[in-house]
GROMACS .gro file of N, CA, C and O in nm:
model
  460
    1GLN      N    1   4.018   8.399  16.580
    1GLN     CA    2   4.040   8.437  16.446
    1GLN      C    3   3.996   8.283  16.382
    1GLN      O    4   4.033   8.174  16.360
    2VAL      N    5   3.894   8.280  16.312
    2VAL     CA    6   3.830   8.181  16.239
    2VAL      C    7   3.890   8.171  16.112
    2VAL      O    8   3.894   8.292  16.015
    3GLN      N    9   3.918   8.050  16.085
    3GLN     CA   10   4.005   8.027  15.941
    3GLN      C   11   3.929   7.918  15.868
    3GLN      O   12   3.941   7.802  15.932
    4LEU      N   13   3.876   7.913  15.754
    4LEU     CA   14   3.809   7.829  15.677
    4LEU      C   15   3.886   7.824  15.552
    4LEU      O   16   3.869   7.901  15.483
    5VAL      N   17   3.936   7.662  15.508
    5VAL     CA   18   4.003   7.662  15.377
    5VAL      C   19   3.936   7.565  15.311
    5VAL      O   20   3.919   7.446  15.331
    6GLU      N   21   3.864   7.615  15.191
    6GLU     CA   22   3.804   7.517  15.084
    6GLU      C   23   3.896   7.475  14.981
    6GLU      O   24   3.996   7.531  14.951
    7SER      N   25   3.864   7.346  14.941
    7SER     CA   26   3.938   7.266  14.859
    7SER      C   27   3.859   7.172  14.788
    7SER      O   28   3.750   7.142  14.818
    8GLY      N   29   3.905   7.121  14.652
    8GLY     CA   30   3.823   7.014  14.602
    8GLY      C   31   3.764   7.038  14.472
    8GLY      O   32   3.727   6.978  14.397
    9GLY      N   33   3.765   7.194  14.457
    9GLY     CA   34   3.688   7.210  14.311
    9GLY      C   35   3.797   7.206  14.196
    9GLY      O   36   3.910   7.157  14.211
   10GLY      N   37   3.722   7.217  14.076
   10GLY     CA   38   3.782   7.207  13.948
   10GLY      C   39   3.689   7.190  13.825
   10GLY      O   40   3.581   7.262  13.841
   11LEU      N   41   3.743   7.171  13.727
   11LEU     CA   42   3.673   7.147  13.615
   11LEU      C   43   3.626   7.042  13.561
   11LEU      O   44   3.687   6.918  13.566
   12VAL      N   45   3.474   7.021  13.541
   12VAL     CA   46   3.417   6.873  13.533
   12VAL      C   47   3.313   6.911  13.420
   12VAL      O   48   3.283   7.026  13.408
   13GLN      N   49   3.264   6.776  13.367
   13GLN     CA   50   3.180   6.784  13.257
   13GLN      C   51   3.047   6.781  13.317
   13GLN      O   52   3.021   6.731  13.423
   14PRO      N   53   2.924   6.826  13.230
   14PRO     CA   54   2.780   6.816  13.333
   14PRO      C   55   2.777   6.641  13.350
   14PRO      O   56   2.815   6.563  13.262
   15GLY      N   57   2.693   6.635  13.454
   15GLY     CA   58   2.662   6.502  13.513
   15GLY      C   59   2.777   6.432  13.578
   15GLY      O   60   2.757   6.336  13.652
   16GLU      N   61   2.880   6.490  13.605
   16GLU     CA   62   2.990   6.434  13.672
   16GLU      C   63   2.967   6.477  13.819
   16GLU      O   64   2.881   6.556  13.852
   17SER      N   65   3.055   6.422  13.930
   17SER     CA   66   3.059   6.445  14.064
   17SER      C   67   3.196   6.515  14.098
   17SER      O   68   3.300   6.514  14.048
   18LEU      N   69   3.176   6.580  14.215
   18LEU     CA   70   3.298   6.633  14.296
   18LEU      C   71   3.276   6.671  14.417
   18LEU      O   72   3.172   6.663  14.462
   19ARG      N   73   3.375   6.638  14.518
   19ARG     CA   74   3.364   6.641  14.648
   19ARG      C   75   3.434   6.763  14.697
   19ARG      O   76   3.572   6.743  14.679
   20LEU      N   77   3.378   6.873  14.786
   20LEU     CA   78   3.475   6.970  14.819
   20LEU      C   79   3.473   6.964  14.979
   20LEU      O   80   3.403   6.877  15.061
   21SER      N   81   3.595   7.013  15.015
   21SER     CA   82   3.616   6.993  15.161
   21SER      C   83   3.654   7.137  15.224
   21SER      O   84   3.681   7.205  15.148
   22CYS      N   85   3.625   7.134  15.347
   22CYS     CA   86   3.625   7.272  15.413
   22CYS      C   87   3.712   7.247  15.552
   22CYS      O   88   3.646   7.194  15.646
   23THR      N   89   3.828   7.283  15.567
   23THR     CA   90   3.898   7.252  15.699
   23THR      C   91   3.894   7.383  15.766
   23THR      O   92   3.925   7.460  15.731
   24ALA      N   93   3.853   7.355  15.897
   24ALA     CA   94   3.832   7.475  15.996
   24ALA      C   95   3.945   7.470  16.094
   24ALA      O   96   4.009   7.410  16.161
   25SER      N   97   3.963   7.620  16.117
   25SER     CA   98   4.068   7.644  16.240
   25SER      C   99   4.007   7.775  16.315
   25SER      O  100   3.915   7.862  16.249
   26GLY      N  101   4.018   7.762  16.454
   26GLY     CA  102   3.943   7.877  16.522
   26GLY      C  103   3.803   7.864  16.576
   26GLY      O  104   3.730   7.945  16.596
   27ILE      N  105   3.748   7.772  16.524
   27ILE     CA  106   3.614   7.736  16.535
   27ILE      C  107   3.582   7.561  16.537
   27ILE      O  108   3.655   7.508  16.481
   28ILE      N  109   3.485   7.528  16.627
   28ILE     CA  110   3.478   7.378  16.649
   28ILE      C  111   3.358   7.349  16.541
   28ILE      O  112   3.253   7.390  16.599
   29VAL      N  113   3.366   7.281  16.437
   29VAL     CA  114   3.256   7.259  16.370
   29VAL      C  115   3.152   7.175  16.420
   29VAL      O  116   3.056   7.199  16.413
   30GLY      N  117   3.180   7.073  16.524
   30GLY     CA  118   3.104   7.022  16.583
   30GLY      C  119   2.996   7.086  16.683
   30GLY      O  120   2.873   7.049  16.710
   31ILE      N  121   3.024   7.193  16.729
   31ILE     CA  122   2.917   7.281  16.792
   31ILE      C  123   2.856   7.401  16.734
   31ILE      O  124   2.787   7.477  16.786
   32TYR      N  125   2.880   7.425  16.573
   32TYR     CA  126   2.815   7.546  16.525
   32TYR      C  127   2.726   7.489  16.392
   32TYR      O  128   2.770   7.367  16.353
   33THR      N  129   2.648   7.565  16.350
   33THR     CA  130   2.574   7.533  16.218
   33THR      C  131   2.662   7.581  16.121
   33THR      O  132   2.701   7.701  16.110
   34MET      N  133   2.723   7.491  16.034
   34MET     CA  134   2.805   7.512  15.929
   34MET      C  135   2.742   7.501  15.784
   34MET      O  136   2.631   7.410  15.757
   35CYS      N  137   2.755   7.583  15.706
   35CYS     CA  138   2.702   7.623  15.539
   35CYS      C  139   2.811   7.600  15.425
   35CYS      O  140   2.931   7.632  15.454
   36TRP      N  141   2.762   7.570  15.340
   36TRP     CA  142   2.831   7.614  15.206
   36TRP      C  143   2.769   7.703  15.140
   36TRP      O  144   2.623   7.703  15.128
   37TYR      N  145   2.813   7.802  15.076
   37TYR     CA  146   2.750   7.905  14.992
   37TYR      C  147   2.834   7.900  14.852
   37TYR      O  148   2.939   7.884  14.846
   38ARG      N  149   2.772   7.974  14.756
   38ARG     CA  150   2.821   7.991  14.640
   38ARG      C  151   2.803   8.115  14.568
   38ARG      O  152   2.686   8.180  14.594
   39GLN      N  153   2.901   8.181  14.504
   39GLN     CA  154   2.858   8.305  14.418
   39GLN      C  155   2.913   8.276  14.281
   39GLN      O  156   3.024   8.274  14.253
   40ALA      N  157   2.825   8.298  14.180
   40ALA     CA  158   2.817   8.289  14.042
   40ALA      C  159   2.870   8.431  13.994
   40ALA      O  160   2.821   8.523  14.068
   41PRO      N  161   2.931   8.467  13.885
   41PRO     CA  162   2.949   8.602  13.831
   41PRO      C  163   2.813   8.657  13.796
   41PRO      O  164   2.723   8.599  13.745
   42GLY      N  165   2.820   8.777  13.848
   42GLY     CA  166   2.729   8.874  13.837
   42GLY      C  167   2.586   8.822  13.933
   42GLY      O  168   2.468   8.890  13.910
   43LYS      N  169   2.642   8.733  14.016
   43LYS     CA  170   2.474   8.689  14.114
   43LYS      C  171   2.541   8.719  14.256
   43LYS      O  172   2.657   8.716  14.302
   44GLN      N  173   2.431   8.747  14.352
   44GLN     CA  174   2.450   8.748  14.494
   44GLN      C  175   2.498   8.608  14.537
   44GLN      O  176   2.487   8.511  14.481
   45ARG      N  177   2.574   8.613  14.667
   45ARG     CA  178   2.627   8.485  14.727
   45ARG      C  179   2.485   8.421  14.768
   45ARG      O  180   2.419   8.461  14.828
   46GLU      N  181   2.485   8.288  14.768
   46GLU     CA  182   2.355   8.224  14.793
   46GLU      C  183   2.385   8.100  14.889
   46GLU      O  184   2.504   8.037  14.875
   47LEU      N  185   2.305   8.071  14.970
   47LEU     CA  186   2.327   7.939  15.078
   47LEU      C  187   2.306   7.822  14.960
   47LEU      O  188   2.186   7.842  14.934
   48VAL      N  189   2.374   7.730  14.992
   48VAL     CA  190   2.348   7.599  14.918
   48VAL      C  191   2.315   7.500  15.018
   48VAL      O  192   2.241   7.431  14.989
   49ALA      N  193   2.393   7.477  15.126
   49ALA     CA  194   2.339   7.382  15.226
   49ALA      C  195   2.399   7.425  15.347
   49ALA      O  196   2.501   7.511  15.370
   50SER      N  197   2.353   7.360  15.460
   50SER     CA  198   2.360   7.387  15.606
   50SER      C  199   2.365   7.245  15.672
   50SER      O  200   2.286   7.171  15.669
   51ILE      N  201   2.446   7.250  15.791
   51ILE     CA  202   2.437   7.112  15.879
   51ILE      C  203   2.442   7.162  16.028
   51ILE      O  204   2.563   7.251  16.035
   52THR      N  205   2.353   7.123  16.092
   52THR     CA  206   2.356   7.167  16.231
   52THR      C  207   2.459   7.086  16.336
   52THR      O  208   2.512   6.997  16.262
   53SER      N  209   2.455   7.102  16.450
   53SER     CA  210   2.563   7.035  16.532
   53SER      C  211   2.512   6.909  16.556
   53SER      O  212   2.568   6.796  16.586
   54GLY      N  213   2.364   6.882  16.552
   54GLY     CA  214   2.293   6.762  16.572
   54GLY      C  215   2.271   6.691  16.416
   54GLY      O  216   2.227   6.599  16.415
   55ARG      N  217   2.348   6.732  16.309
   55ARG     CA  218   2.342   6.685  16.180
   55ARG      C  219   2.225   6.672  16.107
   55ARG      O  220   2.197   6.611  16.007
   56SER      N  221   2.134   6.798  16.138
   56SER     CA  222   2.020   6.817  16.071
   56SER      C  223   2.049   6.892  15.958
   56SER      O  224   2.150   6.998  15.954
   57THR      N  225   2.006   6.875  15.820
   57THR     CA  226   2.063   6.923  15.710
   57THR      C  227   1.955   6.994  15.627
   57THR      O  228   1.808   6.988  15.648
   58ASN      N  229   2.001   7.091  15.544
   58ASN     CA  230   1.892   7.176  15.455
   58ASN      C  231   1.977   7.215  15.340
   58ASN      O  232   2.065   7.230  15.351
   59TYR      N  233   1.877   7.217  15.232
   59TYR     CA  234   1.960   7.263  15.115
   59TYR      C  235   1.872   7.347  15.017
   59TYR      O  236   1.748   7.353  15.043
   60ALA      N  237   1.936   7.409  14.923
   60ALA     CA  238   1.859   7.498  14.832
   60ALA      C  239   1.791   7.405  14.758
   60ALA      O  240   1.850   7.298  14.715
   61ASP      N  241   1.653   7.458  14.710
   61ASP     CA  242   1.597   7.386  14.587
   61ASP      C  243   1.686   7.334  14.488
   61ASP      O  244   1.638   7.228  14.430
   62SER      N  245   1.758   7.425  14.431
   62SER     CA  246   1.826   7.419  14.311
   62SER      C  247   1.936   7.279  14.316
   62SER      O  248   1.950   7.234  14.231
   63VAL      N  249   1.948   7.237  14.439
   63VAL     CA  250   2.059   7.116  14.465
   63VAL      C  251   1.999   7.011  14.529
   63VAL      O  252   2.061   6.902  14.532
   64LYS      N  253   1.881   7.009  14.591
   64LYS     CA  254   1.828   6.878  14.645
   64LYS      C  255   1.823   6.776  14.548
   64LYS      O  256   1.790   6.762  14.431
   65GLY      N  257   1.859   6.677  14.626
   65GLY     CA  258   1.877   6.547  14.545
   65GLY      C  259   1.979   6.515  14.486
   65GLY      O  260   2.043   6.399  14.464
   66ARG      N  261   2.062   6.612  14.458
   66ARG     CA  262   2.216   6.622  14.402
   66ARG      C  263   2.359   6.614  14.489
   66ARG      O  264   2.439   6.579  14.475
   67PHE      N  265   2.305   6.741  14.581
   67PHE     CA  266   2.423   6.751  14.670
   67PHE      C  267   2.396   6.706  14.823
   67PHE      O  268   2.275   6.697  14.865
   68THR      N  269   2.518   6.662  14.907
   68THR     CA  270   2.504   6.621  15.023
   68THR      C  271   2.597   6.682  15.098
   68THR      O  272   2.702   6.666  15.064
   69ILE      N  273   2.568   6.773  15.222
   69ILE     CA  274   2.648   6.813  15.321
   69ILE      C  275   2.677   6.711  15.429
   69ILE      O  276   2.594   6.649  15.469
   70SER      N  277   2.793   6.712  15.461
   70SER     CA  278   2.822   6.611  15.577
   70SER      C  279   2.959   6.694  15.678
   70SER      O  280   3.020   6.771  15.629
   71LYS      N  281   2.976   6.624  15.773
   71LYS     CA  282   3.093   6.686  15.857
   71LYS      C  283   3.175   6.573  15.937
   71LYS      O  284   3.108   6.456  15.945
   72ASP      N  285   3.280   6.577  15.967
   72ASP     CA  286   3.373   6.511  16.060
   72ASP      C  287   3.415   6.563  16.153
   72ASP      O  288   3.516   6.651  16.168
   73ASN      N  289   3.351   6.568  16.271
   73ASN     CA  290   3.413   6.629  16.388
   73ASN      C  291   3.529   6.607  16.449
   73ASN      O  292   3.590   6.688  16.501
   74VAL      N  293   3.585   6.515  16.415
   74VAL     CA  294   3.729   6.455  16.461
   74VAL      C  295   3.816   6.525  16.395
   74VAL      O  296   3.911   6.593  16.429
   75LYS      N  297   3.812   6.531  16.261
   75LYS     CA  298   3.886   6.624  16.163
   75LYS      C  299   3.855   6.757  16.154
   75LYS      O  300   3.944   6.845  16.099
   76ASN      N  301   3.736   6.804  16.201
   76ASN     CA  302   3.686   6.936  16.213
   76ASN      C  303   3.673   6.986  16.074
   76ASN      O  304   3.718   7.102  16.047
   77THR      N  305   3.616   6.900  15.976
   77THR     CA  306   3.640   6.950  15.862
   77THR      C  307   3.467   6.936  15.782
   77THR      O  308   3.397   6.838  15.864
   78VAL      N  309   3.403   6.977  15.716
   78VAL     CA  310   3.298   6.979  15.648
   78VAL      C  311   3.299   6.968  15.494
   78VAL      O  312   3.393   6.993  15.428
   79TYR      N  313   3.214   6.888  15.447
   79TYR     CA  314   3.225   6.848  15.307
   79TYR      C  315   3.097   6.868  15.223
   79TYR      O  316   2.987   6.886  15.283
   80LEU      N  317   3.106   6.833  15.113
   80LEU     CA  318   3.022   6.875  15.017
   80LEU      C  319   2.998   6.790  14.903
   80LEU      O  320   3.087   6.807  14.813
   81GLN      N  321   2.957   6.696  14.887
   81GLN     CA  322   2.940   6.587  14.781
   81GLN      C  323   2.841   6.643  14.652
   81GLN      O  324   2.723   6.667  14.696
   82MET      N  325   2.912   6.657  14.556
   82MET     CA  326   2.806   6.722  14.452
   82MET      C  327   2.789   6.619  14.321
   82MET      O  328   2.902   6.596  14.281
   83ASN      N  329   2.672   6.588  14.308
   83ASN     CA  330   2.653   6.473  14.198
   83ASN      C  331   2.564   6.540  14.112
   83ASN      O  332   2.506   6.648  14.126
   84SER      N  333   2.587   6.478  13.969
   84SER     CA  334   2.486   6.496  13.863
   84SER      C  335   2.500   6.663  13.847
   84SER      O  336   2.403   6.743  13.827
   85LEU      N  337   2.615   6.715  13.842
   85LEU     CA  338   2.660   6.840  13.818
   85LEU      C  339   2.613   6.925  13.677
   85LEU      O  340   2.612   6.845  13.588
   86LYS      N  341   2.559   7.022  13.693
   86LYS     CA  342   2.513   7.101  13.567
   86LYS      C  343   2.597   7.255  13.569
   86LYS      O  344   2.632   7.289  13.671
   87PRO      N  345   2.578   7.294  13.420
   87PRO     CA  346   2.656   7.428  13.410
   87PRO      C  347   2.634   7.535  13.511
   87PRO      O  348   2.702   7.605  13.551
   88GLU      N  349   2.488   7.521  13.550
   88GLU     CA  350   2.437   7.633  13.656
   88GLU      C  351   2.515   7.635  13.780
   88GLU      O  352   2.472   7.711  13.867
   89ASP      N  353   2.562   7.516  13.812
   89ASP     CA  354   2.636   7.491  13.954
   89ASP      C  355   2.757   7.569  13.946
   89ASP      O  356   2.840   7.566  14.045
   90THR      N  357   2.812   7.625  13.817
   90THR     CA  358   2.958   7.675  13.805
   90THR      C  359   2.949   7.832  13.892
   90THR      O  360   2.853   7.877  13.894
   91ALA      N  361   3.038   7.824  14.001
   91ALA     CA  362   3.040   7.916  14.094
   91ALA      C  363   3.189   7.915  14.165
   91ALA      O  364   3.239   7.808  14.171
   92VAL      N  365   3.207   8.015  14.259
   92VAL     CA  366   3.296   8.004  14.347
   92VAL      C  367   3.233   7.951  14.478
   92VAL      O  368   3.158   8.004  14.530
   93TYR      N  369   3.287   7.828  14.556
   93TYR     CA  370   3.201   7.771  14.657
   93TYR      C  371   3.283   7.825  14.811
   93TYR      O  372   3.408   7.803  14.779
   94TYR      N  373   3.206   7.863  14.879
   94TYR     CA  374   3.266   7.905  15.028
   94TYR      C  375   3.201   7.841  15.136
   94TYR      O  376   3.096   7.783  15.150
   95CYS      N  377   3.258   7.795  15.255
   95CYS     CA  378   3.197   7.746  15.369
   95CYS      C  379   3.231   7.855  15.455
   95CYS      O  380   3.321   7.927  15.470
   96ASN      N  381   3.111   7.857  15.572
   96ASN     CA  382   3.129   7.961  15.675
   96ASN      C  383   3.005   7.916  15.756
   96ASN      O  384   2.926   7.823  15.744
   97THR      N  385   2.997   7.993  15.891
   97THR     CA  386   2.897   7.947  15.960
   97THR      C  387   2.764   8.014  15.929
   97THR      O  388   2.756   8.057  15.808
   98VAL      N  389   2.648   7.972  15.959
   98VAL     CA  390   2.533   8.041  15.914
   98VAL      C  391   2.534   8.169  15.936
   98VAL      O  392   2.431   8.232  15.841
   99ARG      N  393   2.583   8.239  16.020
   99ARG     CA  394   2.582   8.371  16.010
   99ARG      C  395   2.685   8.445  15.970
   99ARG      O  396   2.698   8.577  15.959
  100GLY      N  397   2.763   8.370  15.908
  100GLY     CA  398   2.884   8.465  15.804
  100GLY      C  399   2.983   8.497  15.877
  100GLY      O  400   3.009   8.630  15.852
  101SER      N  401   3.042   8.438  15.961
  101SER     CA  402   3.169   8.504  16.031
  101SER      C  403   3.251   8.584  15.939
  101SER      O  404   3.305   8.529  15.843
  102PRO      N  405   3.268   8.723  15.958
  102PRO     CA  406   3.363   8.788  15.879
  102PRO      C  407   3.515   8.728  15.840
  102PRO      O  408   3.537   8.721  15.742
  103SER      N  409   3.577   8.690  15.959
  103SER     CA  410   3.700   8.629  15.928
  103SER      C  411   3.708   8.486  15.840
  103SER      O  412   3.789   8.431  15.861
  104GLY      N  413   3.583   8.428  15.843
  104GLY     CA  414   3.548   8.303  15.786
  104GLY      C  415   3.564   8.293  15.658
  104GLY      O  416   3.570   8.182  15.599
  105TRP      N  417   3.523   8.398  15.595
  105TRP     CA  418   3.546   8.393  15.421
  105TRP      C  419   3.679   8.362  15.363
  105TRP      O  420   3.766   8.476  15.373
  106GLY      N  421   3.707   8.262  15.322
  106GLY     CA  422   3.837   8.255  15.272
  106GLY      C  423   3.848   8.257  15.125
  106GLY      O  424   3.754   8.337  15.061
  107GLN      N  425   3.916   8.206  15.053
  107GLN     CA  426   3.948   8.202  14.918
  107GLN      C  427   3.855   8.138  14.823
  107GLN      O  428   3.811   8.182  14.723
  108GLY      N  429   3.757   8.052  14.891
  108GLY     CA  430   3.675   7.957  14.822
  108GLY      C  431   3.745   7.866  14.706
  108GLY      O  432   3.855   7.872  14.731
  109THR      N  433   3.670   7.775  14.657
  109THR     CA  434   3.737   7.694  14.573
  109THR      C  435   3.620   7.695  14.425
  109THR      O  436   3.517   7.679  14.450
  110GLN      N  437   3.686   7.720  14.317
  110GLN     CA  438   3.621   7.751  14.196
  110GLN      C  439   3.579   7.606  14.152
  110GLN      O  440   3.654   7.486  14.130
  111VAL      N  441   3.448   7.605  14.116
  111VAL     CA  442   3.365   7.499  14.049
  111VAL      C  443   3.334   7.537  13.890
  111VAL      O  444   3.250   7.623  13.901
  112THR      N  445   3.382   7.482  13.819
  112THR     CA  446   3.320   7.490  13.680
  112THR      C  447   3.286   7.375  13.600
  112THR      O  448   3.319   7.254  13.580
  113VAL      N  449   3.152   7.379  13.563
  113VAL     CA  450   3.083   7.273  13.501
  113VAL      C  451   3.071   7.308  13.368
  113VAL      O  452   2.993   7.391  13.326
  114SER      N  453   3.129   7.247  13.264
  114SER     CA  454   3.109   7.276  13.127
  114SER      C  455   3.169   7.144  13.026
  114SER      O  456   3.256   7.086  13.067
  115SER      N  457   3.114   7.176  12.918
  115SER     CA  458   3.150   7.057  12.817
  115SER      C  459   3.264   7.120  12.725
  115SER      O  460   3.319   7.047  12.652
   0.00000   0.00000   0.00000
């Protein structure tokens, strides 16, 4: 049973930063490609960033240059540093494997960017 718990979300103003954390159980972050996804109201869930076992990364065009995905294999945790946040970044953020393990979908963490 894969269990991923997201945390770190909150309400911030445009231009501010936030760091999200994803603590994993039932899966070893160090040997899987891990991702951050987000889902805004009325929209489909989208892939935001990914990081392979070898630490190769990829980002959605909308967040390139602003977001950075990283991981700590010892802590079995994945992070998403979000800088220069925009209102359009508002969404519930989730972490999971690149294939979206069914049991890996947790509660997510809400990120709201508003003035």
